[in-house]
mmCIF file of C-alpha atoms in Angstrom:
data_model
loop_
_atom_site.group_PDB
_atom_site.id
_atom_site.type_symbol
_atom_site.label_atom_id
_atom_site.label_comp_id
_atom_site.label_asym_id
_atom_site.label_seq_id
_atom_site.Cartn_x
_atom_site.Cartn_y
_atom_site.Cartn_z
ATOM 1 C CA UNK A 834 123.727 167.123 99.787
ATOM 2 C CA UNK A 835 121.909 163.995 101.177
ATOM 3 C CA UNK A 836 118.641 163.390 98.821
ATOM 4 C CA UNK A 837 116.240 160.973 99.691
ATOM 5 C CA UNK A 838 115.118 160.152 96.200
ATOM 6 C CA UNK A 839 118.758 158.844 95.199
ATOM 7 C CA UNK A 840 118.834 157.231 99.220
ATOM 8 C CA UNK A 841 115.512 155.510 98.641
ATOM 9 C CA UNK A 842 116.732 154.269 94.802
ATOM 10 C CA UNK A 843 119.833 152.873 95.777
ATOM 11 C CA UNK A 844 118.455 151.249 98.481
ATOM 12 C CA UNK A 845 115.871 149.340 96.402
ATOM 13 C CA UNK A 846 118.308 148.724 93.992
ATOM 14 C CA UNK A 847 120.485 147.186 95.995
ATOM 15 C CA UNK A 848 117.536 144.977 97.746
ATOM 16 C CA UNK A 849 116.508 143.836 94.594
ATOM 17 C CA UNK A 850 120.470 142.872 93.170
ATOM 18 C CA UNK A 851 120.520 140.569 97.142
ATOM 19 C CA UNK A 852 117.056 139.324 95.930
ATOM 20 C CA UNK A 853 118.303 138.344 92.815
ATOM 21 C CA UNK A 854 121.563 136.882 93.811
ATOM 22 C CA UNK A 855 120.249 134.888 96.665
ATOM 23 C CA UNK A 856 117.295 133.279 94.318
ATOM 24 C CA UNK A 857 120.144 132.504 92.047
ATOM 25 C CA UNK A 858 122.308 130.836 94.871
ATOM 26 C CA UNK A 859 119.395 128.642 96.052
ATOM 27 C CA UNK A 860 118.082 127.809 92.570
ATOM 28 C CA UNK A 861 121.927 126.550 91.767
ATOM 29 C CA UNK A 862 122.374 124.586 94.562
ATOM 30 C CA UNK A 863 119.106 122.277 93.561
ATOM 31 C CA UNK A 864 120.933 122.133 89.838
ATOM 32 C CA UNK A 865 122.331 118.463 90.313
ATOM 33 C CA UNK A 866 125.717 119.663 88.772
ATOM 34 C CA UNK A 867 126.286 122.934 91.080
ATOM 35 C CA UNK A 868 123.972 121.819 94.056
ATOM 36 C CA UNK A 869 126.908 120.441 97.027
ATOM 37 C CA UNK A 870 125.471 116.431 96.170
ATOM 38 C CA UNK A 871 126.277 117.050 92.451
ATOM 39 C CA UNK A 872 129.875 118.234 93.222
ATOM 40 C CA UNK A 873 129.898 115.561 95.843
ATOM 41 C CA UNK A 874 129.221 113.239 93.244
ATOM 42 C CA UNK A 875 131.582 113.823 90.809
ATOM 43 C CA UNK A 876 134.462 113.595 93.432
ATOM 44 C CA UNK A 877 133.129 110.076 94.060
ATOM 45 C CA UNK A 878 133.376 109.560 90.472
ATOM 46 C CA UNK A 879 136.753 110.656 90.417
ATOM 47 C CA UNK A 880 137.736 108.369 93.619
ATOM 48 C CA UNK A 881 138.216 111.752 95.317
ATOM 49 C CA UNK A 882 135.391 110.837 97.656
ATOM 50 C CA UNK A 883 137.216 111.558 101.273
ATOM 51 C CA UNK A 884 137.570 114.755 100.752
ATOM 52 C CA UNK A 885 133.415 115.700 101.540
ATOM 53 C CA UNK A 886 131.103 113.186 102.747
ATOM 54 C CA UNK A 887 127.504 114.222 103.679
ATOM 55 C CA UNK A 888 125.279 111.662 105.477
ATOM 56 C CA UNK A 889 121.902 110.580 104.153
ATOM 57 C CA UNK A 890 119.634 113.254 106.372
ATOM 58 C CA UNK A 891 116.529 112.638 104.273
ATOM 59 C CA UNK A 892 114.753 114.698 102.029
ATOM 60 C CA UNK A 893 116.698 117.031 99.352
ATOM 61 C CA UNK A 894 115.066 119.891 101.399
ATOM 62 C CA UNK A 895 116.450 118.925 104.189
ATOM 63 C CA UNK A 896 119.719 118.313 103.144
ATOM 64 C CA UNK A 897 120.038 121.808 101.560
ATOM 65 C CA UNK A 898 118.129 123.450 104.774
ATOM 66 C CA UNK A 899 121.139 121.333 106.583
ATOM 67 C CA UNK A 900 124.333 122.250 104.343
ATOM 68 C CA UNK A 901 122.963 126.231 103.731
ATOM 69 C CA UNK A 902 123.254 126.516 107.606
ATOM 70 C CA UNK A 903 126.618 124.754 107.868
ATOM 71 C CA UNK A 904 127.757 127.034 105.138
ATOM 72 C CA UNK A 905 126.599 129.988 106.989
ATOM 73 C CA UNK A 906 127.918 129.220 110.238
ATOM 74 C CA UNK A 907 131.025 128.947 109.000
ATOM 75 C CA UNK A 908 130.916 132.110 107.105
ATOM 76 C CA UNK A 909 129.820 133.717 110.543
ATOM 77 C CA UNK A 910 133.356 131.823 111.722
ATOM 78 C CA UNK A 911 134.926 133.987 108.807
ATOM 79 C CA UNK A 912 133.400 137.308 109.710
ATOM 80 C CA UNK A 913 133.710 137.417 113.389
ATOM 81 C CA UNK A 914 137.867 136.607 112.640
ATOM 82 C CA UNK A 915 137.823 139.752 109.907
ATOM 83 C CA UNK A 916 136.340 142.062 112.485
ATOM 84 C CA UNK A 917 138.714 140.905 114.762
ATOM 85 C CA UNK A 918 141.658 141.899 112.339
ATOM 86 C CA UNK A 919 139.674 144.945 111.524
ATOM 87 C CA UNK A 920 139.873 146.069 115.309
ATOM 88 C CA UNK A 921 143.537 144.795 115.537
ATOM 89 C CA UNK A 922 144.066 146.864 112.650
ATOM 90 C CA UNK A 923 141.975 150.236 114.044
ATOM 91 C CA UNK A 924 144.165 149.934 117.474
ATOM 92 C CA UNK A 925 147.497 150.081 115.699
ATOM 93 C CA UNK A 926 147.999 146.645 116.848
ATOM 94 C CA UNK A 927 148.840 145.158 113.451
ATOM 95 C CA UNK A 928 150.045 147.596 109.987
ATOM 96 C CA UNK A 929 148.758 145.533 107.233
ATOM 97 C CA UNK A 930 150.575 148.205 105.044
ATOM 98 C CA UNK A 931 154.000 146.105 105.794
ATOM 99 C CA UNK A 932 153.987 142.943 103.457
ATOM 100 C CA UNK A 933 155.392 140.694 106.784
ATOM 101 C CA UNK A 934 152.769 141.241 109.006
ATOM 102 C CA UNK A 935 149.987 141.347 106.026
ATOM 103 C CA UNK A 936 151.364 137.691 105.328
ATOM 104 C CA UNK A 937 151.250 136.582 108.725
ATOM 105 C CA UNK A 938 147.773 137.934 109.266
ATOM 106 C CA UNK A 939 146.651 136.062 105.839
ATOM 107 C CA UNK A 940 148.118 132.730 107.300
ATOM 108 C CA UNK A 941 146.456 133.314 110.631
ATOM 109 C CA UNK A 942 143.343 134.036 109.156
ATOM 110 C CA UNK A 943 143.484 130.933 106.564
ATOM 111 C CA UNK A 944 144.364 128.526 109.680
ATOM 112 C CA UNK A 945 142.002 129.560 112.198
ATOM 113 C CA UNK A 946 139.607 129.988 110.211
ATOM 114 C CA UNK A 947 139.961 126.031 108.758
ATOM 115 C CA UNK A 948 140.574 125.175 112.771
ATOM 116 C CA UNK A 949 137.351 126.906 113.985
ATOM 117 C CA UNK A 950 135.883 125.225 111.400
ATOM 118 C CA UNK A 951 136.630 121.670 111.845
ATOM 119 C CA UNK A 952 136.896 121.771 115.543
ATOM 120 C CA UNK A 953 133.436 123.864 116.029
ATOM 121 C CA UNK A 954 131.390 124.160 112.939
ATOM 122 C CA UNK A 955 131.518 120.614 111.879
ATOM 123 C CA UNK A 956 131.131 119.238 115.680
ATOM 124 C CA UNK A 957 127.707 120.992 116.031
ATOM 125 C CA UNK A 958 126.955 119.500 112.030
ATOM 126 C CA UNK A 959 128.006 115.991 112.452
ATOM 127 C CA UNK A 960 126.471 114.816 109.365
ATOM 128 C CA UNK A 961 129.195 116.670 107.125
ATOM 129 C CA UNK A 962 132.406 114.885 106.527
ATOM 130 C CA UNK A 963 135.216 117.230 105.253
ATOM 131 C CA UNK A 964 138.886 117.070 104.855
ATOM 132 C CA UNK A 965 141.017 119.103 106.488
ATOM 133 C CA UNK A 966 142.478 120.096 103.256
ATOM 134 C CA UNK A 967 139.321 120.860 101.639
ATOM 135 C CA UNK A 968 139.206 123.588 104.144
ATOM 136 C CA UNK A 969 142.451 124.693 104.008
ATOM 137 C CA UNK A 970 142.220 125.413 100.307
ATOM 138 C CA UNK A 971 138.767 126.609 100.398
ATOM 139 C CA UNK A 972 139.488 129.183 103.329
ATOM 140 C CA UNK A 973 142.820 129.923 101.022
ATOM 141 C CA UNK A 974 140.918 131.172 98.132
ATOM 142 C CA UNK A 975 138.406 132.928 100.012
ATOM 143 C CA UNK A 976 141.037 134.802 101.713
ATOM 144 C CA UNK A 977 142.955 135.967 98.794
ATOM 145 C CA UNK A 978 140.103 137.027 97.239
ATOM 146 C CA UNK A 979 139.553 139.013 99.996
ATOM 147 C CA UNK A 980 143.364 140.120 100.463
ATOM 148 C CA UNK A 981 142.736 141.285 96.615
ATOM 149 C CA UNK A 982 139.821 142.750 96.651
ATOM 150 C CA UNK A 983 138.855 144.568 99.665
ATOM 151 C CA UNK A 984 140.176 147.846 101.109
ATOM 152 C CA UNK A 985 140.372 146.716 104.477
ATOM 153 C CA UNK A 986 143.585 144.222 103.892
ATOM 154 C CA UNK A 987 145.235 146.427 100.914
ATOM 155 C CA UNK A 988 146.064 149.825 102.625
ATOM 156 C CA UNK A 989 146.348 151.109 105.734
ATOM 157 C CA UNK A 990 144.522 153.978 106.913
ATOM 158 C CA UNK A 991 145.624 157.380 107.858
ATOM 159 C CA UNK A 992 145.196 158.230 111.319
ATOM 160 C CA UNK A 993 145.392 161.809 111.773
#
């Protein structure tokens, strides 16, 4: 039975958890040792410094304004591809259920996700430097988190 007591609670609860997380995502990126520029830095400590490269753009503000929204674009990059495979997946098109194809999608995904990326996303933010490898293993961890984790890549749905 729907109750709009428990609707209402778990509504605000889960508004206040996104509050929470987001102040905490923000307030680490400023932390000079989890902010991007801190992790930048060390990798220029370490002579690793090709890998990211972020061009002076002026104010700290405005550098984290800058990389939050090149971050989220290409997250948008990432969700528009799943929703894709999602409707692939809802037309019979692909069975993720068979390890082959599940594979295949997983190295599409990784690939044009690190293409659409580096050939759109970092065009329109020319002020970020990355490697192409950089984006190959970050989009290669996000991806089997996701492969892990969520329902949509583990089993296939029954269409009756």
């Amino acid at each position: 039975m729907f109750s709009i007591k428990n609707f209402l609670s778990s509504k605000i609860g889960n508004a206040i958890i996104a509050v929470i997380v987001i102040t905490a995502i923000i307030a680490a990126s400023y932390l000079p040792f989890l902010g991007i520029q801190g992790w930048i830095g060390i990798l220029e400590r370490h002579h690793l410094g090709g890998i990211i490269k972020i061009d002076d753009i002026g104010s700290n503000v405005a550098k984290a304004i800058y990389i939050h929204l090149m971050l989220l674009s290409a997250y948008i990059v990432t969700v528009v591809l799943e929703m894709i495979l999602t409707f692939l997946k809802k037309r019979n098109i692909t069975n993720l259920s068979l390890t082959s194809q599940k594979v295949v999608s997983f190295i599409l995904l990784v690939f044009c996700s690190s293409l659409l990326t580096k050939v759109v996303i970092l065009n329109l933010f020319q002020k970020v430097h990355c490697s192409s490898i950089l984006l190959l293993v970050a989009f290669f961890i996000y991806y089997s988190f996701l492969f892990s984790f969520k329902d949509t890549y583990r089993k296939q749905e029954a269409f009756v």
